[in-house]
Amino acid sequence: MGTRADFYIGTGQSAEWLGSIAMDGYPDNPGHPMKLVGVETQGRYREVVEEILSSVSHSTTPDQGWPWPWDDSSVTDYAYCWDGSRVVIASDDELEEDDEPEPFPRIPFMLPNQSHRRNVALDERSGLVIFGV
C-alpha cells in the first residue's frame, strides 16, 4: 500500500479539500510534500499542490470524488493544510521522542467529513498494491 496524503486549504470543518495522492505522501519525500517546504502564501501552496497532483497518475481531485473508503482524513497517512500562514500536518498522532523531526509542524486533527463526496478509487488512485494469485 502507498503512503496516502490529502491536501487542504484551512483547517476545521470549513477546510477546502484540494485533492489527494495515493503514494509517496510522507513528509520528507523530495518528489512530493517536500515541495511544500518554504511555501509562504496560500496562492503558492495551491500552485505547488496542483503541481504535485498533476505530476502523478495516482492523484485524485475533488471533481473525481473522495477516493478513500473512510469518511475523513483522520485515517489517511498525512493531511497537509495551509493554516493561513504555513503548511502543517493535521494529526492526532504524536511524534515519538526518537522520531526524526518532520519538516512540517503538527496540529490537532480537525478536518471535514468527506463522505458526501465518496467515490472510492479501486485503481492506482487507491494506493493498493495487488499481487497476482
Backbone as numpy.savetxt, mean C-alpha at the origin, in Angstrom:
# Nx Ny Nz CAx CAy CAz Cx Cy Cz
3.60 -15.95 -1.87 2.76 -14.77 -1.87 3.64 -13.54 -1.87
3.09 -12.46 -2.39 3.84 -11.23 -2.47 3.71 -10.39 -1.20
4.47 -9.33 -1.14 4.34 -8.36 -0.06 3.46 -7.24 -0.60
2.20 -7.24 -0.18 1.20 -6.33 -0.72 1.31 -4.96 -0.07
0.92 -3.93 -0.83 0.92 -2.56 -0.31 -0.26 -1.79 -0.88
-0.88 -0.97 -0.03 -1.94 -0.06 -0.43 -1.42 1.36 -0.25
-1.92 2.27 -1.08 -1.47 3.66 -1.05 -2.67 4.58 -0.87
-2.53 5.56 0.03 -3.63 6.47 0.36 -3.15 7.92 0.42
-4.10 8.82 0.21 -3.95 10.22 0.58 -4.76 10.37 1.85
-4.12 10.78 2.92 -4.80 10.96 4.19 -4.83 9.70 5.01
-5.38 9.85 6.21 -5.61 8.74 7.12 -7.02 8.90 7.67
-7.51 7.91 8.33 -8.86 7.97 8.87 -9.89 7.51 7.85
-11.14 7.62 8.22 -12.23 7.10 7.39 -12.40 7.85 6.07
-11.87 9.05 5.95 -12.01 9.79 4.70 -10.78 9.68 3.80
-9.84 8.82 4.15 -8.63 8.66 3.32 -9.02 8.21 1.91
-8.29 8.70 0.94 -8.53 8.35 -0.47 -7.58 7.24 -0.88
-8.13 6.10 -1.28 -7.31 4.98 -1.74 -6.88 5.25 -3.18
-5.58 5.23 -3.42 -5.02 5.49 -4.76 -4.75 4.22 -5.54
-4.54 3.12 -4.84 -4.25 1.87 -5.52 -3.43 0.94 -4.65
-3.09 -0.22 -5.23 -2.38 -1.26 -4.50 -1.43 -1.99 -5.43
-0.40 -2.59 -4.83 0.47 -3.50 -5.57 0.48 -4.83 -4.81
0.64 -5.92 -5.55 0.56 -7.25 -4.96 1.91 -7.83 -4.57
3.00 -7.21 -5.01 4.32 -7.75 -4.71 5.31 -6.62 -4.48
6.34 -6.92 -3.73 7.46 -6.00 -3.50 7.05 -4.70 -2.83
6.08 -4.75 -1.93 5.60 -3.56 -1.26 6.31 -3.24 0.04
7.36 -3.96 0.38 8.05 -3.73 1.64 8.78 -2.38 1.61
8.93 -1.74 2.77 9.41 -0.35 2.82 10.78 -0.09 2.20
11.71 -1.03 2.32 13.05 -0.74 1.80 13.28 -1.30 0.40
12.22 -1.58 -0.33 12.36 -2.05 -1.71 12.74 -0.85 -2.58
13.93 -0.85 -3.16 14.36 0.30 -3.95 13.55 0.51 -5.22
12.85 -0.52 -5.67 12.07 -0.38 -6.90 10.71 0.22 -6.72
10.18 0.22 -5.49 8.81 0.71 -5.31 8.71 1.69 -4.15
8.32 1.27 -2.94 8.11 2.24 -1.87 9.30 3.15 -1.56
10.52 2.70 -1.76 11.66 3.58 -1.48 11.62 4.84 -2.36
10.90 4.77 -3.48 10.76 5.96 -4.31 10.01 7.07 -3.57
9.30 6.70 -2.49 8.54 7.68 -1.73 9.39 8.42 -0.69
10.59 7.94 -0.43 11.46 8.60 0.54 11.79 10.00 0.03
11.62 10.97 0.90 11.95 12.35 0.54 10.83 13.11 -0.15
9.71 12.45 -0.42 8.58 13.15 -1.03 8.09 14.21 -0.05
7.90 15.45 -0.56 7.59 16.55 0.34 6.24 17.22 0.09
5.53 16.79 -0.96 4.22 17.39 -1.22 3.22 16.31 -1.61
1.95 16.60 -1.40 0.91 15.66 -1.80 0.93 15.42 -3.30
1.15 16.47 -4.07 1.21 16.32 -5.52 2.31 15.37 -5.95
3.47 15.51 -5.35 4.59 14.63 -5.69 4.29 13.19 -5.22
3.66 13.04 -4.05 3.27 11.72 -3.58 2.37 11.04 -4.60
1.35 11.76 -5.09 0.46 11.20 -6.11 1.23 10.78 -7.36
2.17 11.61 -7.80 2.97 11.30 -8.98 3.78 10.02 -8.79
4.44 9.91 -7.65 5.28 8.74 -7.40 4.43 7.48 -7.27
3.30 7.58 -6.59 2.41 6.41 -6.49 1.94 6.00 -7.88
1.58 6.96 -8.71 1.17 6.64 -10.08 2.32 5.97 -10.85
3.54 6.44 -10.66 4.71 5.79 -11.29 4.84 4.35 -10.84
4.68 4.12 -9.53 4.78 2.76 -8.99 3.69 1.89 -9.59
2.45 2.37 -9.56 1.32 1.57 -10.05 1.44 1.27 -11.54
1.91 2.23 -12.30 1.98 2.03 -13.75 3.22 1.24 -14.18
4.15 1.02 -13.26 5.39 0.33 -13.64 5.33 -1.18 -13.45
4.23 -1.68 -12.88 4.14 -3.12 -12.61 2.82 -3.68 -13.13
2.82 -4.95 -13.45 1.60 -5.60 -13.95 0.69 -6.08 -12.83
1.18 -6.03 -11.60 0.41 -6.54 -10.46 -0.21 -5.40 -9.63
-0.45 -4.26 -10.27 -1.08 -3.14 -9.56 -2.59 -3.13 -9.80
-3.30 -2.49 -8.88 -4.74 -2.31 -8.98 -5.04 -0.85 -8.69
-5.90 -0.25 -9.48 -6.33 1.12 -9.27 -7.81 1.11 -8.88
-8.29 2.20 -8.29 -9.67 2.22 -7.80 -10.73 1.85 -8.86
-10.50 2.18 -10.12 -11.48 1.83 -11.16 -11.59 0.31 -11.36
-10.60 -0.45 -10.88 -10.63 -1.91 -10.98 -11.26 -2.57 -9.75
-11.49 -1.81 -8.71 -12.08 -2.34 -7.49 -11.04 -2.81 -6.49
-11.48 -3.00 -5.27 -10.62 -3.43 -4.16 -10.17 -4.87 -4.43
-8.87 -5.12 -4.56 -8.40 -6.43 -5.01 -8.33 -7.53 -3.96
-8.47 -7.16 -2.69 -8.21 -8.12 -1.62 -9.51 -8.72 -1.08
-9.44 -9.93 -0.53 -10.64 -10.54 0.05 -10.97 -9.99 1.44
-10.11 -9.14 2.01 -10.38 -8.52 3.30 -10.97 -7.12 3.09
-11.54 -6.56 4.16 -12.31 -5.32 4.05 -11.51 -4.03 4.05
-10.32 -4.04 4.63 -9.55 -2.81 4.70 -8.06 -3.14 4.69
-7.23 -2.14 4.81 -5.79 -2.33 4.70 -5.14 -2.90 5.95
-5.93 -3.21 6.98 -5.34 -3.73 8.21 -4.69 -5.09 8.02
-5.07 -5.82 6.98 -4.49 -7.13 6.71 -3.44 -7.05 5.59
-3.47 -5.99 4.81 -2.46 -5.78 3.77 -1.11 -5.61 4.47
-0.04 -6.08 3.85 1.26 -6.02 4.51 1.66 -4.60 4.91
1.47 -3.64 3.99 1.83 -2.24 4.27 0.77 -1.31 3.68
0.45 -0.26 4.42 -0.45 0.79 3.94 0.31 2.11 4.05
0.70 2.65 2.91 1.44 3.91 2.86 0.44 5.05 2.70
0.64 6.10 3.49 -0.29 7.23 3.47 0.47 8.55 3.43
-0.08 9.51 2.70 0.38 10.89 2.79 -0.47 11.50 3.89
0.15 11.89 5.00 -0.62 12.37 6.16 -0.75 13.89 6.21
-0.41 14.56 5.14 -0.50 16.01 5.10 0.86 16.68 5.07
1.88 15.96 5.55 3.22 16.55 5.54 4.33 15.54 5.26
3.98 14.24 5.25 5.01 13.21 5.07 4.34 11.88 4.72
5.16 10.93 4.31 4.69 9.57 4.04 4.84 8.77 5.33
3.77 8.06 5.70 3.77 7.23 6.89 3.21 5.86 6.54
3.44 4.89 7.42 2.84 3.57 7.30 1.78 3.47 8.39
0.55 3.19 7.98 -0.53 2.98 8.94 -0.49 1.52 9.37
-0.35 1.29 10.67 -0.18 -0.08 11.16 -0.55 -0.16 12.62
-1.03 -1.32 13.03 -1.22 -1.58 14.45 -0.06 -2.40 15.00
0.88 -2.76 14.13 2.04 -3.54 14.55 3.14 -2.61 15.04
3.77 -3.01 16.09 4.92 -2.27 16.62 6.19 -2.90 16.05
7.19 -2.08 15.78 8.49 -2.63 15.41 9.11 -3.29 16.63
9.71 -4.44 16.44 10.42 -5.11 17.52 11.73 -4.36 17.76
12.28 -4.49 18.95 13.51 -3.77 19.28 14.66 -4.10 18.34
14.73 -5.35 17.89 15.85 -5.75 17.03 15.57 -5.54 15.55
14.39 -5.01 15.19 14.08 -4.72 13.79 14.91 -3.53 13.30
15.24 -3.58 12.03 15.89 -2.43 11.40 14.89 -1.29 11.34
15.32 -0.07 11.56 14.38 1.05 11.43 13.89 1.18 9.99
12.62 1.48 9.84 12.04 1.64 8.51 12.22 3.08 8.04
12.18 3.28 6.73 12.35 4.64 6.22 11.12 5.53 6.43
10.01 4.96 6.90 8.79 5.72 7.11 8.29 5.51 8.53
7.85 6.57 9.20 7.30 6.39 10.55 5.99 5.63 10.50
5.69 4.94 11.59 4.42 4.23 11.71 3.44 5.07 12.52
2.18 5.02 12.12 1.10 5.67 12.85 0.03 4.62 13.13
-0.84 4.83 14.11 -1.90 3.86 14.37 -2.80 3.69 13.14
-3.22 2.45 12.90 -4.06 2.15 11.75 -5.42 2.79 11.89
-5.78 3.63 10.93 -7.12 4.20 10.82 -7.36 4.49 9.33
-7.93 3.53 8.64 -8.20 3.68 7.21 -9.58 3.14 6.91
-10.20 3.58 5.81 -11.59 3.22 5.54 -11.80 1.78 5.10
-13.00 1.29 5.37 -13.46 0.00 4.89 -13.66 0.10 3.38
-13.16 -0.87 2.63 -13.24 -0.85 1.18 -14.16 -1.94 0.63
-14.91 -2.61 1.50 -15.71 -3.75 1.05 -16.72 -3.38 -0.03
-17.16 -2.13 -0.05 -18.10 -1.70 -1.08 -17.47 -1.67 -2.47
-16.16 -1.72 -2.55 -15.42 -1.71 -3.82 -14.90 -3.09 -4.20
-15.17 -4.08 -3.38 -14.52 -5.38 -3.54 -14.70 -5.95 -4.93
-13.57 -6.33 -5.52 -13.49 -7.02 -6.80 -12.22 -7.87 -6.72
-12.29 -8.92 -5.93 -11.12 -9.71 -5.58 -10.38 -10.16 -6.83
-9.10 -9.87 -6.85 -8.24 -10.26 -7.97 -7.77 -11.69 -7.77
-7.89 -12.50 -8.80 -7.39 -13.87 -8.75 -6.28 -14.09 -9.77
-5.81 -13.00 -10.35 -4.72 -13.07 -11.32 -3.45 -12.55 -10.64
-2.50 -12.06 -11.42 -1.23 -11.61 -10.84 -1.40 -10.44 -9.88
-2.53 -9.72 -9.96 -2.77 -8.61 -9.04 -3.05 -9.09 -7.62
-3.29 -10.38 -7.43 -3.59 -10.92 -6.10 -2.34 -11.14 -5.25
-1.21 -11.32 -5.90 0.03 -11.63 -5.17 0.16 -13.10 -4.85
-0.82 -13.92 -5.24 -0.72 -15.35 -5.00 0.23 -15.99 -5.98
0.98 -16.91 -5.50 1.85 -17.70 -6.36 1.34 -19.13 -6.29
0.90 -19.66 -7.42 0.33 -21.01 -7.46 1.27 -21.89 -8.27
1.67 -22.99 -7.67 2.54 -23.93 -8.34 1.72 -25.07 -8.91
2.15 -25.60 -10.03 1.43 -26.68 -10.68 1.31 -27.92 -9.80
0.23 -28.64 -10.03 0.00 -29.87 -9.26 0.25 -31.08 -10.10
